[in-house]
PDB file of C-alpha atoms in Angstrom:
ATOM      1  CA  UNK A1037     -59.267 -39.524  24.368  1.00 34.00           C
ATOM      2  CA  UNK A1038     -61.459 -36.431  25.305  1.00 43.00           C
ATOM      3  CA  UNK A1039     -63.454 -34.644  22.072  1.00 51.00           C
ATOM      4  CA  UNK A1040     -64.565 -31.123  22.278  1.00 69.00           C
ATOM      5  CA  UNK A1041     -68.769 -31.493  22.145  1.00 85.00           C
ATOM      6  CA  UNK A1042     -68.543 -28.925  18.250  1.00 89.00           C
ATOM      7  CA  UNK A1043     -72.347 -28.799  19.521  1.00 91.00           C
ATOM      8  CA  UNK A1044     -70.797 -26.786  22.110  1.00 91.00           C
ATOM      9  CA  UNK A1045     -68.137 -25.236  20.230  1.00 91.00           C
ATOM     10  CA  UNK A1046     -70.897 -23.854  17.936  1.00 93.00           C
ATOM     11  CA  UNK A1047     -73.557 -22.834  20.782  1.00 93.00           C
ATOM     12  CA  UNK A1048     -76.124 -25.028  18.799  1.00 93.00           C
ATOM     13  CA  UNK A1049     -78.077 -27.946  21.277  1.00 92.00           C
ATOM     14  CA  UNK A1050     -77.930 -30.919  18.572  1.00 90.00           C
ATOM     15  CA  UNK A1051     -81.315 -30.753  17.212  1.00 90.00           C
ATOM     16  CA  UNK A1052     -80.464 -28.142  15.617  1.00 91.00           C
ATOM     17  CA  UNK A1053     -80.745 -27.088  11.869  1.00 92.00           C
ATOM     18  CA  UNK A1054     -78.248 -27.388   9.200  1.00 90.00           C
ATOM     19  CA  UNK A1055     -78.893 -23.516   8.872  1.00 88.00           C
ATOM     20  CA  UNK A1056     -79.099 -22.728  12.648  1.00 90.00           C
ATOM     21  CA  UNK A1057     -75.189 -24.315  12.544  1.00 92.00           C
ATOM     22  CA  UNK A1058     -74.368 -21.988   9.673  1.00 89.00           C
ATOM     23  CA  UNK A1059     -76.132 -19.094  11.231  1.00 88.00           C
ATOM     24  CA  UNK A1060     -74.218 -19.422  14.547  1.00 91.00           C
ATOM     25  CA  UNK A1061     -70.880 -20.297  12.860  1.00 90.00           C
ATOM     26  CA  UNK A1062     -70.370 -17.755  10.562  1.00 86.00           C
ATOM     27  CA  UNK A1063     -71.600 -14.523  13.880  1.00 88.00           C
ATOM     28  CA  UNK A1064     -68.840 -16.439  15.826  1.00 91.00           C
ATOM     29  CA  UNK A1065     -66.725 -16.685  12.978  1.00 87.00           C
ATOM     30  CA  UNK A1066     -67.058 -12.841  12.649  1.00 85.00           C
ATOM     31  CA  UNK A1067     -66.763 -12.747  16.173  1.00 88.00           C
ATOM     32  CA  UNK A1068     -62.702 -14.480  16.715  1.00 88.00           C
ATOM     33  CA  UNK A1069     -62.385 -14.239  13.065  1.00 83.00           C
ATOM     34  CA  UNK A1070     -58.183 -13.040  13.464  1.00 79.00           C
ATOM     35  CA  UNK A1071     -57.614 -10.098  11.240  1.00 74.00           C
ATOM     36  CA  UNK A1072     -60.867  -8.708  14.583  1.00 78.00           C
ATOM     37  CA  UNK A1073     -58.272  -9.489  17.431  1.00 82.00           C
ATOM     38  CA  UNK A1074     -54.422  -9.619  16.270  1.00 78.00           C
ATOM     39  CA  UNK A1075     -52.193 -10.771  18.670  1.00 79.00           C
ATOM     40  CA  UNK A1076     -54.846 -12.983  20.612  1.00 85.00           C
ATOM     41  CA  UNK A1077     -54.016 -16.629  21.463  1.00 84.00           C
ATOM     42  CA  UNK A1078     -57.114 -17.470  22.328  1.00 87.00           C
ATOM     43  CA  UNK A1079     -59.316 -16.088  20.239  1.00 85.00           C
ATOM     44  CA  UNK A1080     -57.144 -17.869  17.046  1.00 83.00           C
ATOM     45  CA  UNK A1081     -57.000 -20.998  19.523  1.00 85.00           C
ATOM     46  CA  UNK A1082     -61.441 -20.314  20.119  1.00 90.00           C
ATOM     47  CA  UNK A1083     -61.706 -19.499  15.924  1.00 88.00           C
ATOM     48  CA  UNK A1084     -59.602 -23.147  14.705  1.00 86.00           C
ATOM     49  CA  UNK A1085     -62.458 -25.169  17.147  1.00 88.00           C
ATOM     50  CA  UNK A1086     -64.897 -22.790  15.443  1.00 91.00           C
ATOM     51  CA  UNK A1087     -63.644 -23.774  12.398  1.00 87.00           C
ATOM     52  CA  UNK A1088     -63.055 -28.111  13.616  1.00 84.00           C
ATOM     53  CA  UNK A1089     -66.670 -27.661  14.124  1.00 87.00           C
ATOM     54  CA  UNK A1090     -68.281 -26.521  11.737  1.00 88.00           C
ATOM     55  CA  UNK A1091     -66.773 -28.917   9.077  1.00 85.00           C
ATOM     56  CA  UNK A1092     -67.800 -32.180  11.244  1.00 85.00           C
ATOM     57  CA  UNK A1093     -71.286 -30.729  11.662  1.00 91.00           C
ATOM     58  CA  UNK A1094     -72.259 -29.030   8.330  1.00 89.00           C
ATOM     59  CA  UNK A1095     -71.635 -32.174   6.571  1.00 86.00           C
ATOM     60  CA  UNK A1096     -74.467 -34.596   7.161  1.00 87.00           C
ATOM     61  CA  UNK A1097     -72.640 -37.832   6.965  1.00 83.00           C
ATOM     62  CA  UNK A1098     -69.456 -36.046   8.818  1.00 84.00           C
ATOM     63  CA  UNK A1099     -72.353 -34.623  11.417  1.00 87.00           C
ATOM     64  CA  UNK A1100     -73.933 -38.914  11.466  1.00 84.00           C
ATOM     65  CA  UNK A1101     -71.383 -40.293  12.187  1.00 80.00           C
ATOM     66  CA  UNK A1102     -69.890 -37.725  14.760  1.00 80.00           C
ATOM     67  CA  UNK A1103     -73.391 -37.994  16.775  1.00 81.00           C
ATOM     68  CA  UNK A1104     -72.436 -41.324  16.929  1.00 74.00           C
ATOM     69  CA  UNK A1105     -69.339 -41.768  18.136  1.00 66.00           C
ATOM     70  CA  UNK A1106     -67.319 -38.338  18.687  1.00 58.00           C
ATOM     71  CA  UNK A1107     -68.107 -37.952  22.655  1.00 47.00           C
ATOM     72  CA  UNK A1108     -67.151 -41.750  22.898  1.00 43.00           C
ATOM     73  CA  UNK A1109     -64.239 -41.571  20.945  1.00 40.00           C
ATOM     74  CA  UNK A1110     -65.054 -45.930  20.016  1.00 40.00           C
ATOM     75  CA  UNK A1111     -64.464 -47.140  17.007  1.00 38.00           C
ATOM     76  CA  UNK A1112     -67.986 -48.974  15.760  1.00 42.00           C
ATOM     77  CA  UNK A1113     -68.218 -52.678  16.724  1.00 41.00           C
ATOM     78  CA  UNK A1114     -67.036 -54.829  14.375  1.00 39.00           C
ATOM     79  CA  UNK A1115     -63.490 -52.500  13.565  1.00 37.00           C
ATOM     80  CA  UNK A1116     -60.512 -54.320  15.246  1.00 36.00           C
ATOM     81  CA  UNK A1117     -60.511 -53.308  18.219  1.00 36.00           C
ATOM     82  CA  UNK A1118     -64.425 -53.447  19.359  1.00 36.00           C
ATOM     83  CA  UNK A1119     -65.671 -49.937  20.400  1.00 37.00           C
ATOM     84  CA  UNK A1120     -62.435 -49.536  22.090  1.00 35.00           C
ATOM     85  CA  UNK A1121     -62.099 -46.396  21.447  1.00 34.00           C
ATOM     86  CA  UNK A1122     -59.331 -45.024  19.374  1.00 31.00           C
ATOM     87  CA  UNK A1123     -56.248 -46.402  20.791  1.00 31.00           C
ATOM     88  CA  UNK A1124     -54.094 -47.392  18.035  1.00 32.00           C
ATOM     89  CA  UNK A1125     -54.280 -51.295  19.696  1.00 32.00           C
ATOM     90  CA  UNK A1126     -54.882 -54.903  17.461  1.00 32.00           C
ATOM     91  CA  UNK A1127     -56.616 -54.624  14.692  1.00 31.00           C
ATOM     92  CA  UNK A1128     -56.253 -58.386  14.178  1.00 32.00           C
ATOM     93  CA  UNK A1129     -58.574 -59.528  11.445  1.00 33.00           C
ATOM     94  CA  UNK A1130     -60.442 -56.298   9.937  1.00 33.00           C
ATOM     95  CA  UNK A1131     -61.241 -55.232   6.214  1.00 37.00           C
ATOM     96  CA  UNK A1132     -59.044 -52.200   5.813  1.00 36.00           C
ATOM     97  CA  UNK A1133     -60.169 -50.733   3.026  1.00 38.00           C
ATOM     98  CA  UNK A1134     -63.843 -50.797   5.414  1.00 36.00           C
ATOM     99  CA  UNK A1135     -61.798 -49.494   8.053  1.00 37.00           C
ATOM    100  CA  UNK A1136     -60.332 -46.614   5.594  1.00 39.00           C
ATOM    101  CA  UNK A1137     -64.044 -45.936   5.058  1.00 41.00           C
ATOM    102  CA  UNK A1138     -64.890 -45.075   8.457  1.00 38.00           C
ATOM    103  CA  UNK A1139     -62.013 -43.595   8.444  1.00 39.00           C
ATOM    104  CA  UNK A1140     -62.167 -40.826   5.670  1.00 41.00           C
ATOM    105  CA  UNK A1141     -65.850 -40.687   6.421  1.00 41.00           C
ATOM    106  CA  UNK A1142     -65.938 -39.389   9.926  1.00 39.00           C
ATOM    107  CA  UNK A1143     -62.203 -37.324   9.798  1.00 39.00           C
ATOM    108  CA  UNK A1144     -61.857 -36.399   6.875  1.00 41.00           C
ATOM    109  CA  UNK A1145     -63.108 -33.042   6.457  1.00 38.00           C
ATOM    110  CA  UNK A1146     -62.373 -32.051  10.387  1.00 38.00           C
ATOM    111  CA  UNK A1147     -59.092 -31.120   9.634  1.00 40.00           C
ATOM    112  CA  UNK A1148     -57.631 -27.468  11.374  1.00 41.00           C
ATOM    113  CA  UNK A1149     -55.517 -24.715  10.605  1.00 45.00           C
ATOM    114  CA  UNK A1150     -52.661 -22.740  12.072  1.00 39.00           C
ATOM    115  CA  UNK A1151     -55.287 -19.183  13.528  1.00 35.00           C
ATOM    116  CA  UNK A1152     -54.315 -16.083  11.598  1.00 37.00           C
ATOM    117  CA  UNK A1153     -50.743 -16.990  10.737  1.00 37.00           C
ATOM    118  CA  UNK A1154     -48.863 -18.304  13.664  1.00 34.00           C
ATOM    119  CA  UNK A1155     -48.270 -22.439  13.480  1.00 33.00           C
ATOM    120  CA  UNK A1156     -48.948 -25.786  12.148  1.00 33.00           C
ATOM    121  CA  UNK A1157     -51.922 -27.091  11.145  1.00 36.00           C
ATOM    122  CA  UNK A1158     -52.914 -29.803  12.734  1.00 35.00           C
ATOM    123  CA  UNK A1159     -54.096 -32.345  10.723  1.00 39.00           C
ATOM    124  CA  UNK A1160     -53.361 -35.464  12.946  1.00 35.00           C
ATOM    125  CA  UNK A1161     -54.481 -38.143  10.532  1.00 35.00           C
ATOM    126  CA  UNK A1162     -56.573 -35.549   8.518  1.00 37.00           C
ATOM    127  CA  UNK A1163     -58.407 -33.774  10.800  1.00 38.00           C
ATOM    128  CA  UNK A1164     -59.003 -35.601  13.729  1.00 34.00           C
ATOM    129  CA  UNK A1165     -61.002 -33.102  16.251  1.00 34.00           C
ATOM    130  CA  UNK A1166     -59.306 -31.568  19.021  1.00 34.00           C
ATOM    131  CA  UNK A1167     -55.715 -31.635  16.841  1.00 35.00           C
ATOM    132  CA  UNK A1168     -55.168 -34.934  17.709  1.00 34.00           C
ATOM    133  CA  UNK A1169     -51.799 -37.074  16.645  1.00 36.00           C
ATOM    134  CA  UNK A1170     -52.272 -40.596  15.626  1.00 37.00           C
ATOM    135  CA  UNK A1171     -49.383 -42.694  13.913  1.00 42.00           C
ATOM    136  CA  UNK A1172     -50.735 -43.733  11.071  1.00 42.00           C
ATOM    137  CA  UNK A1173     -48.771 -46.506  10.747  1.00 41.00           C
ATOM    138  CA  UNK A1174     -49.554 -48.537  13.880  1.00 39.00           C
ATOM    139  CA  UNK A1175     -53.785 -47.811  12.009  1.00 39.00           C
ATOM    140  CA  UNK A1176     -52.796 -48.845   8.514  1.00 40.00           C
ATOM    141  CA  UNK A1177     -49.191 -50.443   8.239  1.00 38.00           C
ATOM    142  CA  UNK A1178     -50.836 -54.070   8.118  1.00 35.00           C
ATOM    143  CA  UNK A1179     -52.978 -56.524   9.167  1.00 35.00           C
ATOM    144  CA  UNK A1180     -52.511 -59.021  11.964  1.00 38.00           C
ATOM    145  CA  UNK A1181     -49.964 -56.972  13.348  1.00 38.00           C
ATOM    146  CA  UNK A1182     -47.026 -59.686  13.028  1.00 37.00           C
ATOM    147  CA  UNK A1183     -46.983 -59.263   9.320  1.00 42.00           C
ATOM    148  CA  UNK A1184     -45.605 -56.156   8.524  1.00 41.00           C
ATOM    149  CA  UNK A1185     -47.781 -55.292   5.706  1.00 44.00           C
ATOM    150  CA  UNK A1186     -48.322 -52.262   4.063  1.00 50.00           C
ATOM    151  CA  UNK A1187     -51.702 -50.320   2.254  1.00 56.00           C
ATOM    152  CA  UNK A1188     -50.967 -47.320   0.013  1.00 67.00           C
ATOM    153  CA  UNK A1189     -53.616 -45.295   2.381  1.00 74.00           C
ATOM    154  CA  UNK A1190     -54.712 -41.975   0.234  1.00 82.00           C
ATOM    155  CA  UNK A1191     -55.889 -39.605   3.601  1.00 83.00           C
ATOM    156  CA  UNK A1192     -58.536 -36.493   2.912  1.00 86.00           C
ATOM    157  CA  UNK A1193     -58.589 -33.404   4.694  1.00 87.00           C
ATOM    158  CA  UNK A1194     -59.968 -29.962   4.407  1.00 89.00           C
ATOM    159  CA  UNK A1195     -57.896 -26.640   4.334  1.00 91.00           C
ATOM    160  CA  UNK A1196     -59.367 -23.682   5.989  1.00 91.00           C
ATOM    161  CA  UNK A1197     -57.857 -20.330   4.823  1.00 92.00           C
ATOM    162  CA  UNK A1198     -59.426 -17.108   4.896  1.00 93.00           C
ATOM    163  CA  UNK A1199     -61.038 -15.329   1.919  1.00 93.00           C
ATOM    164  CA  UNK A1200     -57.887 -12.933   1.827  1.00 92.00           C
ATOM    165  CA  UNK A1201     -55.516 -15.789   1.975  1.00 93.00           C
ATOM    166  CA  UNK A1202     -57.318 -17.566  -1.172  1.00 94.00           C
ATOM    167  CA  UNK A1203     -57.170 -13.992  -3.146  1.00 95.00           C
ATOM    168  CA  UNK A1204     -54.193 -13.442  -2.506  1.00 92.00           C
ATOM    169  CA  UNK A1205     -52.119 -16.645  -2.337  1.00 93.00           C
ATOM    170  CA  UNK A1206     -50.404 -18.118   1.319  1.00 92.00           C
ATOM    171  CA  UNK A1207     -47.916 -20.944   1.847  1.00 93.00           C
ATOM    172  CA  UNK A1208     -49.160 -23.007   4.767  1.00 91.00           C
ATOM    173  CA  UNK A1209     -47.709 -26.011   6.904  1.00 88.00           C
ATOM    174  CA  UNK A1210     -49.956 -29.065   7.546  1.00 86.00           C
ATOM    175  CA  UNK A1211     -48.741 -31.926  10.451  1.00 81.00           C
ATOM    176  CA  UNK A1212     -49.586 -35.150   8.669  1.00 77.00           C
ATOM    177  CA  UNK A1213     -48.401 -38.286  11.342  1.00 73.00           C
ATOM    178  CA  UNK A1214     -46.271 -35.895  12.655  1.00 76.00           C
ATOM    179  CA  UNK A1215     -44.040 -34.943   9.495  1.00 81.00           C
ATOM    180  CA  UNK A1216     -44.488 -31.508   8.054  1.00 87.00           C
ATOM    181  CA  UNK A1217     -45.388 -30.667   5.341  1.00 88.00           C
ATOM    182  CA  UNK A1218     -45.111 -27.412   2.980  1.00 90.00           C
ATOM    183  CA  UNK A1219     -48.039 -26.586   0.515  1.00 92.00           C
ATOM    184  CA  UNK A1220     -48.644 -23.082  -1.619  1.00 93.00           C
ATOM    185  CA  UNK A1221     -52.613 -21.982  -1.570  1.00 94.00           C
ATOM    186  CA  UNK A1222     -52.827 -20.734  -4.826  1.00 93.00           C
ATOM    187  CA  UNK A1223     -54.207 -16.886  -5.515  1.00 93.00           C
ATOM    188  CA  UNK A1224     -57.262 -17.007  -6.531  1.00 94.00           C
ATOM    189  CA  UNK A1225     -58.359 -20.761  -5.044  1.00 94.00           C
ATOM    190  CA  UNK A1226     -62.125 -20.896  -4.417  1.00 93.00           C
ATOM    191  CA  UNK A1227     -64.594 -22.906  -1.946  1.00 92.00           C
ATOM    192  CA  UNK A1228     -64.039 -26.755  -2.666  1.00 93.00           C
ATOM    193  CA  UNK A1229     -60.910 -26.710  -4.296  1.00 94.00           C
ATOM    194  CA  UNK A1230     -58.337 -29.628  -3.933  1.00 93.00           C
ATOM    195  CA  UNK A1231     -55.293 -30.027  -3.694  1.00 93.00           C
ATOM    196  CA  UNK A1232     -53.217 -33.480  -3.709  1.00 92.00           C
ATOM    197  CA  UNK A1233     -49.685 -33.814  -2.253  1.00 91.00           C
ATOM    198  CA  UNK A1234     -49.017 -37.414  -4.375  1.00 90.00           C
ATOM    199  CA  UNK A1235     -46.751 -39.715  -2.580  1.00 88.00           C
ATOM    200  CA  UNK A1236     -46.759 -37.616   0.645  1.00 85.00           C
ATOM    201  CA  UNK A1237     -50.054 -40.139   2.958  1.00 79.00           C
ATOM    202  CA  UNK A1238     -48.983 -43.686   4.318  1.00 75.00           C
ATOM    203  CA  UNK A1239     -47.578 -46.070   2.233  1.00 78.00           C
ATOM    204  CA  UNK A1240     -46.766 -43.574  -0.121  1.00 83.00           C
ATOM    205  CA  UNK A1241     -50.663 -42.549  -0.660  1.00 86.00           C
ATOM    206  CA  UNK A1242     -51.581 -39.605  -1.415  1.00 89.00           C
ATOM    207  CA  UNK A1243     -53.171 -36.609   0.426  1.00 89.00           C
ATOM    208  CA  UNK A1244     -56.318 -34.991  -0.828  1.00 91.00           C
ATOM    209  CA  UNK A1245     -56.458 -31.854   0.455  1.00 93.00           C
ATOM    210  CA  UNK A1246     -60.220 -29.810  -0.218  1.00 93.00           C
ATOM    211  CA  UNK A1247     -59.896 -26.127  -0.019  1.00 94.00           C
ATOM    212  CA  UNK A1248     -62.412 -24.494   2.420  1.00 93.00           C
ATOM    213  CA  UNK A1249     -62.937 -20.283   2.217  1.00 93.00           C
ATOM    214  CA  UNK A1250     -63.536 -18.781   5.581  1.00 90.00           C
ATOM    215  CA  UNK A1251     -66.921 -16.791   4.965  1.00 86.00           C
ATOM    216  CA  UNK A1252     -65.472 -12.746   5.529  1.00 85.00           C
ATOM    217  CA  UNK A1253     -67.968 -10.078   7.146  1.00 86.00           C
ATOM    218  CA  UNK A1254     -66.107  -7.217   4.635  1.00 91.00           C
ATOM    219  CA  UNK A1255     -66.874  -9.121   1.452  1.00 95.00           C
ATOM    220  CA  UNK A1256     -68.963 -11.759  -0.076  1.00 92.00           C
ATOM    221  CA  UNK A1257     -68.230 -13.497  -3.712  1.00 93.00           C
ATOM    222  CA  UNK A1258     -70.497 -14.083  -6.571  1.00 92.00           C
ATOM    223  CA  UNK A1259     -69.037 -15.817  -9.631  1.00 92.00           C
ATOM    224  CA  UNK A1260     -66.107 -13.258 -10.267  1.00 94.00           C
ATOM    225  CA  UNK A1261     -67.333 -10.318  -8.874  1.00 95.00           C
ATOM    226  CA  UNK A1262     -66.818  -8.629  -4.916  1.00 96.00           C
ATOM    227  CA  UNK A1263     -68.946  -7.166  -3.415  1.00 96.00           C
ATOM    228  CA  UNK A1264     -68.568  -4.306  -0.181  1.00 96.00           C
ATOM    229  CA  UNK A1265     -70.409  -1.271   1.552  1.00 95.00           C
ATOM    230  CA  UNK A1266     -68.380   1.738   2.366  1.00 95.00           C
ATOM    231  CA  UNK A1267     -69.876   4.471   4.657  1.00 95.00           C
ATOM    232  CA  UNK A1268     -70.550   7.939   2.855  1.00 96.00           C
ATOM    233  CA  UNK A1269     -70.964  11.174   4.915  1.00 94.00           C
ATOM    234  CA  UNK A1270     -74.392  12.783   3.626  1.00 93.00           C
ATOM    235  CA  UNK A1271     -72.644  15.943   3.075  1.00 92.00           C
ATOM    236  CA  UNK A1272     -70.350  14.188   0.382  1.00 94.00           C
ATOM    237  CA  UNK A1273     -73.489  12.060  -0.784  1.00 94.00           C
ATOM    238  CA  UNK A1274     -75.217  15.335  -1.370  1.00 92.00           C
ATOM    239  CA  UNK A1275     -72.485  17.230  -3.178  1.00 93.00           C
ATOM    240  CA  UNK A1276     -70.235  14.375  -4.362  1.00 95.00           C
ATOM    241  CA  UNK A1277     -66.391  13.709  -3.571  1.00 95.00           C
ATOM    242  CA  UNK A1278     -63.507  10.890  -3.272  1.00 95.00           C
ATOM    243  CA  UNK A1279     -63.990   8.212  -0.215  1.00 95.00           C
ATOM    244  CA  UNK A1280     -61.984   5.353   0.135  1.00 94.00           C
ATOM    245  CA  UNK A1281     -62.960   1.983  -0.136  1.00 94.00           C
ATOM    246  CA  UNK A1282     -61.379  -1.116   1.191  1.00 92.00           C
ATOM    247  CA  UNK A1283     -60.719  -3.887  -1.001  1.00 93.00           C
ATOM    248  CA  UNK A1284     -58.543  -6.916  -1.061  1.00 92.00           C
ATOM    249  CA  UNK A1285     -56.172  -5.976  -2.721  1.00 87.00           C
ATOM    250  CA  UNK A1286     -55.881  -3.002   0.058  1.00 89.00           C
ATOM    251  CA  UNK A1287     -57.142   0.833   0.494  1.00 90.00           C
ATOM    252  CA  UNK A1288     -58.937   2.223  -3.177  1.00 90.00           C
ATOM    253  CA  UNK A1289     -61.123   5.913  -4.149  1.00 93.00           C
ATOM    254  CA  UNK A1290     -64.246   5.945  -4.962  1.00 95.00           C
ATOM    255  CA  UNK A1291     -65.755   9.133  -6.544  1.00 95.00           C
ATOM    256  CA  UNK A1292     -69.367   9.996  -5.651  1.00 96.00           C
ATOM    257  CA  UNK A1293     -71.747  10.983  -7.772  1.00 96.00           C
ATOM    258  CA  UNK A1294     -73.284  14.074  -6.814  1.00 95.00           C
ATOM    259  CA  UNK A1295     -77.228  13.256  -5.346  1.00 94.00           C
ATOM    260  CA  UNK A1296     -75.965   9.283  -4.145  1.00 95.00           C
ATOM    261  CA  UNK A1297     -78.520   7.529  -2.500  1.00 94.00           C
ATOM    262  CA  UNK A1298     -78.426   5.076   0.656  1.00 93.00           C
ATOM    263  CA  UNK A1299     -77.989   1.763  -0.545  1.00 94.00           C
ATOM    264  CA  UNK A1300     -76.646   2.768  -4.340  1.00 95.00           C
ATOM    265  CA  UNK A1301     -74.188   0.547  -5.797  1.00 96.00           C
ATOM    266  CA  UNK A1302     -71.030   1.539  -7.643  1.00 96.00           C
ATOM    267  CA  UNK A1303     -68.380  -0.921  -9.437  1.00 95.00           C
ATOM    268  CA  UNK A1304     -64.866  -0.257  -9.508  1.00 94.00           C
ATOM    269  CA  UNK A1305     -63.411  -1.989 -12.363  1.00 94.00           C
ATOM    270  CA  UNK A1306     -60.719  -4.995 -12.137  1.00 93.00           C
ATOM    271  CA  UNK A1307     -61.103  -5.519  -8.030  1.00 94.00           C
ATOM    272  CA  UNK A1308     -62.614  -8.673  -8.322  1.00 94.00           C
ATOM    273  CA  UNK A1309     -61.842 -12.035  -7.342  1.00 95.00           C
ATOM    274  CA  UNK A1310     -59.095 -13.826 -10.304  1.00 93.00           C
ATOM    275  CA  UNK A1311     -60.420 -15.126 -13.345  1.00 91.00           C
ATOM    276  CA  UNK A1312     -58.911 -18.483 -14.573  1.00 86.00           C
ATOM    277  CA  UNK A1313     -58.526 -17.370 -17.613  1.00 87.00           C
ATOM    278  CA  UNK A1314     -56.660 -13.729 -16.634  1.00 89.00           C
ATOM    279  CA  UNK A1315     -57.843 -10.196 -15.670  1.00 92.00           C
ATOM    280  CA  UNK A1316     -60.071  -9.629 -12.641  1.00 94.00           C
ATOM    281  CA  UNK A1317     -63.698  -9.146 -11.855  1.00 95.00           C
ATOM    282  CA  UNK A1318     -64.770  -6.324 -10.228  1.00 96.00           C
ATOM    283  CA  UNK A1319     -65.812  -5.330  -7.088  1.00 96.00           C
ATOM    284  CA  UNK A1320     -69.561  -3.534  -6.728  1.00 97.00           C
ATOM    285  CA  UNK A1321     -69.498  -1.128  -3.263  1.00 97.00           C
ATOM    286  CA  UNK A1322     -72.977  -0.367  -1.761  1.00 96.00           C
ATOM    287  CA  UNK A1323     -73.333   3.199  -0.817  1.00 97.00           C
ATOM    288  CA  UNK A1324     -74.300   3.503   3.237  1.00 95.00           C
ATOM    289  CA  UNK A1325     -75.035   7.289   3.635  1.00 95.00           C
ATOM    290  CA  UNK A1326     -74.145   8.192   7.357  1.00 93.00           C
ATOM    291  CA  UNK A1327     -74.651  11.469   9.485  1.00 90.00           C
ATOM    292  CA  UNK A1328     -72.719  12.941  12.179  1.00 87.00           C
ATOM    293  CA  UNK A1329     -73.823  11.163  15.953  1.00 87.00           C
ATOM    294  CA  UNK A1330     -73.007  15.177  17.956  1.00 90.00           C
ATOM    295  CA  UNK A1331     -72.702  18.547  15.483  1.00 89.00           C
ATOM    296  CA  UNK A1332     -71.267  21.860  16.751  1.00 92.00           C
ATOM    297  CA  UNK A1333     -72.842  25.254  17.148  1.00 93.00           C
ATOM    298  CA  UNK A1334     -71.416  26.246  13.683  1.00 92.00           C
ATOM    299  CA  UNK A1335     -73.249  22.667  11.830  1.00 89.00           C
ATOM    300  CA  UNK A1336     -75.693  23.078  13.499  1.00 90.00           C
ATOM    301  CA  UNK A1337     -76.735  26.338  12.106  1.00 92.00           C
ATOM    302  CA  UNK A1338     -75.622  24.836   8.211  1.00 90.00           C
ATOM    303  CA  UNK A1339     -78.185  21.539   8.870  1.00 88.00           C
ATOM    304  CA  UNK A1340     -80.917  24.026  10.237  1.00 90.00           C
ATOM    305  CA  UNK A1341     -80.314  26.394   6.763  1.00 90.00           C
ATOM    306  CA  UNK A1342     -80.725  23.140   4.925  1.00 88.00           C
ATOM    307  CA  UNK A1343     -83.944  22.848   6.194  1.00 87.00           C
ATOM    308  CA  UNK A1344     -85.208  25.267   5.643  1.00 88.00           C
ATOM    309  CA  UNK A1345     -84.537  26.533   2.300  1.00 86.00           C
ATOM    310  CA  UNK A1346     -85.734  22.125   1.635  1.00 81.00           C
ATOM    311  CA  UNK A1347     -88.963  23.436   2.956  1.00 79.00           C
ATOM    312  CA  UNK A1348     -88.768  27.034   1.049  1.00 71.00           C
ATOM    313  CA  UNK A1349     -87.851  24.379  -1.639  1.00 56.00           C
TER     314      UNK A1349
END
């Protein structure tokens, strides 16, 4: 089985720090985000690879195991196949609980998601790199191959959603052991929230999903409040007026008072994140004052007059 090199996917070296990995992920996630590349299948696939890579390399334990075994696909000595790779072969004589720890430690958080809203999330046994499909019954169906004993096995994975999907809620489809399962991410879901699909795992075990909310270049979430930025033409900043602001609900209107300056923050009440107790936090808008790159002759004359007036004042 050929695995992706997650370091290459993120464009970092194997000695990169956690901060370097996070920085690389943020840059690539913004570049290939489905919202910015609508209809581009290649960008969607790249976005999925980036998420898979970050899910593994951002977790110290998973990164440690990946550094040891991720490029070869070899099972450590003593785990059934004797280092022969994940081929679903002879697992006779090993400790099933020991394999469970290894299985969840290596693959617990590398699950993919559907890019942009098309297709199913490929868990492939709770998130195998590259979306590989592995028959969990072969791996967990029994000890000794012929005894046929079943193990109730909880499977853990991660499901990545965009900030907008976490805000509004989204319907997702995952693929576990060839079985398509539908689930609902509730509106207002936070990063790190856990979803349980009871009885849907191997042998009737549970599937435990940790929600990972992807960072959005337009909004920052802090508690119940969101922060974004908006461009304000210089004349509007000077004289006051209304501007259009992007919110997670769509477009909103913000009244800019006269004499506003760059970096000033304004608040739109009730336009933030849904609260557990009901209601919503606030949306803070940081003003960026802009000047036209090109001016008409009339505009130039007006700016000259304004300059002279400012000198006289």
